[in-house]
Short mmCIF file of C-alpha atoms in Angstrom, two decimals:
data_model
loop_
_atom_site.label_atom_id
_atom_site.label_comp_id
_atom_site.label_asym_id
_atom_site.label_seq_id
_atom_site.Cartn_x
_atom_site.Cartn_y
_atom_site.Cartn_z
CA UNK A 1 -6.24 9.25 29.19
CA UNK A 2 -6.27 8.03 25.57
CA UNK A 3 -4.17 9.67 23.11
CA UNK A 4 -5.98 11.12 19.93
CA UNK A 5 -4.09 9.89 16.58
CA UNK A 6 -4.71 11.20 13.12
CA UNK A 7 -5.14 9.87 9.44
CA UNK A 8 -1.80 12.29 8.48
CA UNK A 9 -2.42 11.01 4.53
CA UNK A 10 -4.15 8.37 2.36
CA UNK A 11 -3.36 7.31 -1.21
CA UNK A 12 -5.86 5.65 -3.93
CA UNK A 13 -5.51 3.58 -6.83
CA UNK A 14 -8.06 2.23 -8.90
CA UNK A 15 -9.74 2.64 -12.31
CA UNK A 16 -5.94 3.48 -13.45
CA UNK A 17 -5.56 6.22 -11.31
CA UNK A 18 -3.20 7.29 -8.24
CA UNK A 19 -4.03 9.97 -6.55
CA UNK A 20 -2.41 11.02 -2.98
CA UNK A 21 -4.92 13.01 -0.60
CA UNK A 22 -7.64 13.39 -2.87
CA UNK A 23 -5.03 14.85 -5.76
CA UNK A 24 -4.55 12.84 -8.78
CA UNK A 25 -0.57 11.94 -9.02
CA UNK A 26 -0.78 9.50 -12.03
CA UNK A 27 -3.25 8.45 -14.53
CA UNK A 28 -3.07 6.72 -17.45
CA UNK A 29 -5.31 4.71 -19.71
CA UNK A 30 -4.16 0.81 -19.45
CA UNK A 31 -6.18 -2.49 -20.56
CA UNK A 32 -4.94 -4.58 -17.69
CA UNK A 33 -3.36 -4.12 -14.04
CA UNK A 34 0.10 -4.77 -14.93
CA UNK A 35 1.25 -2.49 -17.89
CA UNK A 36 -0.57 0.37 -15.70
CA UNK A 37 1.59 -0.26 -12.89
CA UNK A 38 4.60 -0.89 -15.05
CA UNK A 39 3.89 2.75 -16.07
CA UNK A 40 3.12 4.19 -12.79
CA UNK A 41 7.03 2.31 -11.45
CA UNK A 42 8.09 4.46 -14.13
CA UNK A 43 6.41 7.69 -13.71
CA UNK A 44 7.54 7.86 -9.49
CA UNK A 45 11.33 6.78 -10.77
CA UNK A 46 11.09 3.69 -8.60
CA UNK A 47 13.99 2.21 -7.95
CA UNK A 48 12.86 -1.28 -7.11
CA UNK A 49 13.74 -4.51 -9.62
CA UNK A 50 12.38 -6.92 -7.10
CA UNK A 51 8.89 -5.12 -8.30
CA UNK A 52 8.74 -6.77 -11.56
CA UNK A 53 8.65 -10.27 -10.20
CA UNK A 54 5.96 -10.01 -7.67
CA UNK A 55 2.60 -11.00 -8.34
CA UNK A 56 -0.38 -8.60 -8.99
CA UNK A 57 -1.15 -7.84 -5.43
CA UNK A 58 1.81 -7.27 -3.83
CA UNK A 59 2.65 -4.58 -7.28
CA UNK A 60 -0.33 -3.09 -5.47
CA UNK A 61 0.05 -2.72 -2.28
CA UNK A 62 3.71 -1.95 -3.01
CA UNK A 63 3.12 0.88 -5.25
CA UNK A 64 0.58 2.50 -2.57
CA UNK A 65 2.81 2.10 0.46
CA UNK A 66 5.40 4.37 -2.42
CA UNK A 67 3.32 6.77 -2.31
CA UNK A 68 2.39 7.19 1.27
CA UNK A 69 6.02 6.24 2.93
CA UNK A 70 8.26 8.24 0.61
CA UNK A 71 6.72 10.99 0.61
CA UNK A 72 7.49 11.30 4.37
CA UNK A 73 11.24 10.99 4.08
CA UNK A 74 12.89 14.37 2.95
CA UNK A 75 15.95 12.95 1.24
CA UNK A 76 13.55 10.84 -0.58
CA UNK A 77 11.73 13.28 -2.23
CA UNK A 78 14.87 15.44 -2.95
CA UNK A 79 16.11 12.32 -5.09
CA UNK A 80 12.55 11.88 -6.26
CA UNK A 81 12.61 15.86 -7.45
CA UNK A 82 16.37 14.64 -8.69
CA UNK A 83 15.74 11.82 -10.60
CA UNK A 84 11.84 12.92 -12.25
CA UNK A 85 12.27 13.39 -15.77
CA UNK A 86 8.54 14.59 -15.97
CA UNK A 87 8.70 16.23 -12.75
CA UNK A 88 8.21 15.60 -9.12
CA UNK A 89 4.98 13.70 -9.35
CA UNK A 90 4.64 15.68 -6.19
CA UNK A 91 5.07 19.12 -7.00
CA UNK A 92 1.51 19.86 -7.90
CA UNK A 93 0.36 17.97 -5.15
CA UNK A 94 2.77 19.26 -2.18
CA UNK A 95 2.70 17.09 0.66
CA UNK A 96 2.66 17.96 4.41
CA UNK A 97 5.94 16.51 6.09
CA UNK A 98 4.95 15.25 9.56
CA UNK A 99 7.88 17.57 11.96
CA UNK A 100 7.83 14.35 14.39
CA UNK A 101 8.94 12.38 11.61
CA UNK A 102 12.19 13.59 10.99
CA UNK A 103 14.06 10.70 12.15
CA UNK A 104 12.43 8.97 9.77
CA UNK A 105 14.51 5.89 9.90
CA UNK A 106 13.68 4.75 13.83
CA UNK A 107 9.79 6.11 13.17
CA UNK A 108 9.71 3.90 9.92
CA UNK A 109 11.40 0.91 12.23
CA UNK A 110 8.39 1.37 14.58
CA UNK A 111 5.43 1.42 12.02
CA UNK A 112 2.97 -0.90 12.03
CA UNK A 113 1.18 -2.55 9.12
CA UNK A 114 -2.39 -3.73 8.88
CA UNK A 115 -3.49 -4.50 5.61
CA UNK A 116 -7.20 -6.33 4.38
CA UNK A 117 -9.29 -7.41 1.36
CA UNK A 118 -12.14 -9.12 0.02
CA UNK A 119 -10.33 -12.14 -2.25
CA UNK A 120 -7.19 -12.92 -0.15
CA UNK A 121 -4.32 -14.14 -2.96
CA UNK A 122 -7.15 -15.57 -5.08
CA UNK A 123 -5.52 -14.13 -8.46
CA UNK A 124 -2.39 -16.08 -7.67
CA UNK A 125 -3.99 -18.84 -6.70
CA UNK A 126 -5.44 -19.07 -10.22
CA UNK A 127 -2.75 -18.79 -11.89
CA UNK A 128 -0.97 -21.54 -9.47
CA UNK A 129 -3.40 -24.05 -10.59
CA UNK A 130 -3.65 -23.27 -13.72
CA UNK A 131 0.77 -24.02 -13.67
CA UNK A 132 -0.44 -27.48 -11.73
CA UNK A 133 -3.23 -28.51 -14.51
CA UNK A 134 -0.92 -27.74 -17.23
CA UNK A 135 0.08 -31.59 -18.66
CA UNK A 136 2.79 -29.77 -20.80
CA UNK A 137 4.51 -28.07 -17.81
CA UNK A 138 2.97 -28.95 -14.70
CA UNK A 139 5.76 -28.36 -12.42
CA UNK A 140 4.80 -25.77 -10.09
CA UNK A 141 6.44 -22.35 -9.95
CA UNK A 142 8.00 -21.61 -6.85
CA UNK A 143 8.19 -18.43 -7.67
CA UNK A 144 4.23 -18.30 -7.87
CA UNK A 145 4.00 -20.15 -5.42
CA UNK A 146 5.91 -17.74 -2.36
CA UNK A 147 3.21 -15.49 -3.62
CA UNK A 148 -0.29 -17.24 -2.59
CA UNK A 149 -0.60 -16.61 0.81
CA UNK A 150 -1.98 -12.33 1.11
CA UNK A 151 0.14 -11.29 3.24
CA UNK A 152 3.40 -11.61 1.21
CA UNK A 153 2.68 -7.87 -0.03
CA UNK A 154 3.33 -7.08 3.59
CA UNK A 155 7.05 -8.27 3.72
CA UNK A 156 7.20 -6.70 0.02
CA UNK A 157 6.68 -3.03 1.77
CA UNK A 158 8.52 -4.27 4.95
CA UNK A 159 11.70 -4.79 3.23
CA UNK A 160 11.32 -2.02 1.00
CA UNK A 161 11.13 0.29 3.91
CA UNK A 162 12.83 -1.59 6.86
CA UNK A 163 9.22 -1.88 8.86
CA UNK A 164 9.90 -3.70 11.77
CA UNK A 165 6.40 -3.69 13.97
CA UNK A 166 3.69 -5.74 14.09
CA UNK A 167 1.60 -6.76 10.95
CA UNK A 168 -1.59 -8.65 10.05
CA UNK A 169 -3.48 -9.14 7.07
CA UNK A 170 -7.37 -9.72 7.66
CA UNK A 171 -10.18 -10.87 4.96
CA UNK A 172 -13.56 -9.36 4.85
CA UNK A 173 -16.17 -9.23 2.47
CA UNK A 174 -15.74 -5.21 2.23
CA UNK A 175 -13.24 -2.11 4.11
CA UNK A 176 -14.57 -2.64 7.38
CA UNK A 177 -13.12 0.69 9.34
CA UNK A 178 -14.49 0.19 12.50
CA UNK A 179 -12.31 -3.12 12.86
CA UNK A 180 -9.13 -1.52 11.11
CA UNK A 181 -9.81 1.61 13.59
CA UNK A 182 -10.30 0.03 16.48
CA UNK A 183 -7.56 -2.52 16.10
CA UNK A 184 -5.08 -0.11 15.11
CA UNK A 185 -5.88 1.81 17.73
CA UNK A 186 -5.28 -0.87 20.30
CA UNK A 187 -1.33 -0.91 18.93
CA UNK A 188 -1.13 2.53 19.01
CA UNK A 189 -2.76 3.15 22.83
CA UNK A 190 -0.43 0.12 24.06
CA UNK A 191 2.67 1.57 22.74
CA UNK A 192 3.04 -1.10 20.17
CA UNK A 193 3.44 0.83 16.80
CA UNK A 194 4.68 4.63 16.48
CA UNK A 195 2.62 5.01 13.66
CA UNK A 196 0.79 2.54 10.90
CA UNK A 197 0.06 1.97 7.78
CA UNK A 198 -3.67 0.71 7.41
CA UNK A 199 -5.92 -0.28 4.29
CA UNK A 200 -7.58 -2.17 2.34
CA UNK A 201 -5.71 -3.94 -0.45
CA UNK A 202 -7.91 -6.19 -3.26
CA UNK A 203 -7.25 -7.97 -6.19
CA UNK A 204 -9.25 -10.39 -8.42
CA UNK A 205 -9.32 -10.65 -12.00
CA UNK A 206 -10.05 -7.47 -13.78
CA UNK A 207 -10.99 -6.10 -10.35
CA UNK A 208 -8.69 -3.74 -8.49
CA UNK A 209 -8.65 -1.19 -5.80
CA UNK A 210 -6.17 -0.36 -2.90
CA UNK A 211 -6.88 2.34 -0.27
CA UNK A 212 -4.22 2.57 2.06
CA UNK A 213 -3.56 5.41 4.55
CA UNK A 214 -1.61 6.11 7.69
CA UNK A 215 -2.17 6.78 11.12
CA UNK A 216 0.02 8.90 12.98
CA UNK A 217 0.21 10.97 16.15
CA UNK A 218 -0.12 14.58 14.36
CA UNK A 219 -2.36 15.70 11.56
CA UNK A 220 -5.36 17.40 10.35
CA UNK A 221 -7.72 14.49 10.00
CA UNK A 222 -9.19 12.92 13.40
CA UNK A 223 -8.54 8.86 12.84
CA UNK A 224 -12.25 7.89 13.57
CA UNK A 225 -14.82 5.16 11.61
CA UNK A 226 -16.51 8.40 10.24
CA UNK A 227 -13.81 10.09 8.49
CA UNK A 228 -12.23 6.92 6.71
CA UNK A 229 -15.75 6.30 5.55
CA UNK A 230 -15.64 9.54 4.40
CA UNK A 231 -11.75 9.21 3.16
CA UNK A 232 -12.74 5.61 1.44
CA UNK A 233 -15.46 7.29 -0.54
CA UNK A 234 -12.98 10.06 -2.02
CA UNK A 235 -12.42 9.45 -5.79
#
């Protein structure tokens, strides 16, 4: 008999907003990507220097996977309460703490990441070739360069939070969550991931939106195609 699983919380950033759940954390008006999510780092007390040298994408994904991941772990959000000179971003926003997930350490070990979006590491890519075309300095960053392949945001989260499962980053044209359900479901029903940390992830330009939730054996919401529609949808 097939276990059910459950979307135990999902996190949203776009149109300079962050909001955990359906609750707005963080907003703040922001001409480009970058100084917004300099501002958000900020805001959650993030203490994280690698952050400032990854590429646009990864600042992303990163900042989502924050969100979701810390949340979960108690003494994290003690220090968060600790540290917050504006506050727990939290506090108006109180999040359920999964009671299976109190060793956080081994279920973080054992969680699963599977991560997708429309232009792969397109931004970095530009801004590769524009390094290449460049007859004044055309010697290639390496330091861009580690960054145009998508799934680098992946290893950016996994070190962060000492993931240790199985990962894959897909490319579709849009969130496709029949695939993401169905194959995360397949780790989950096989014993291969405790728990995982799905979404959709995109980049390109002035174009940005990450929607990234997690699937876990207890919760409220039923992880089915119909309710991350639904979830997706949520402003």
């Amino acid at each position: 008999m097939e276990s059910k699983h459950y979307i135990s919380s999902y996190c949203h950033i776009k149109a300079n907003r962050i909001s955990l759940n359906g609750n707005v954390l963080f907003e703040e008006a922001a001409d480009d990507l970058v100084p917004f999510m300099k501002l958000a780092y900020r805001n959650f007390k993030t203490d994280y220097p690698k952050f400032f040298k990854m590429d646009r994408l990864s600042k992303l994904a990163f900042l989502a996977a924050e969100v979701l991941l810390l949340d979960r772990t108690p003494s994290a959000r003690g220090q968060s309460q600790e540290n917050s000179s504006h506050g727990n971003p939290f506090q108006n926003n109180p999040v359920h703490v999964d009671p299976s997930l109190e060793n956080s350490s081994r279920k973080n070990q054992n969680t699963a990441i599977i991560l997708s979006n429309r232009a792969s590491s397109l931004d970095t890519d530009r801004k590769y070739q524009e390094s290449i075309f460049d007859t004044d300095n055309f010697y290639p960053s390496p330091a861009v360069f580690v960054y145009t392949l998508p799934n680098i945001c992946i290893g950016e989260i996994s070190i962060r939070h000492k993931l240790r499962s199985e990962n894959s980053f897909f490319i579709f044209d849009a969130f496709n969550p029949g695939f993401m359900k169905d194959y995360s479901e397949s780790l989950l029903q096989t014993g291969k991931a405790d728990q995982i940390l799905c979404g959709w992830v995109d980049v390109d330009g002035d174009s940005y939106e990450a929607f990234l939730y997690l699937v876990s054996p207890t919760g409220e919401r039923l992880h089915t195609e119909q309710q991350l529609i639904k979830l997706y949808a949520t402003p």
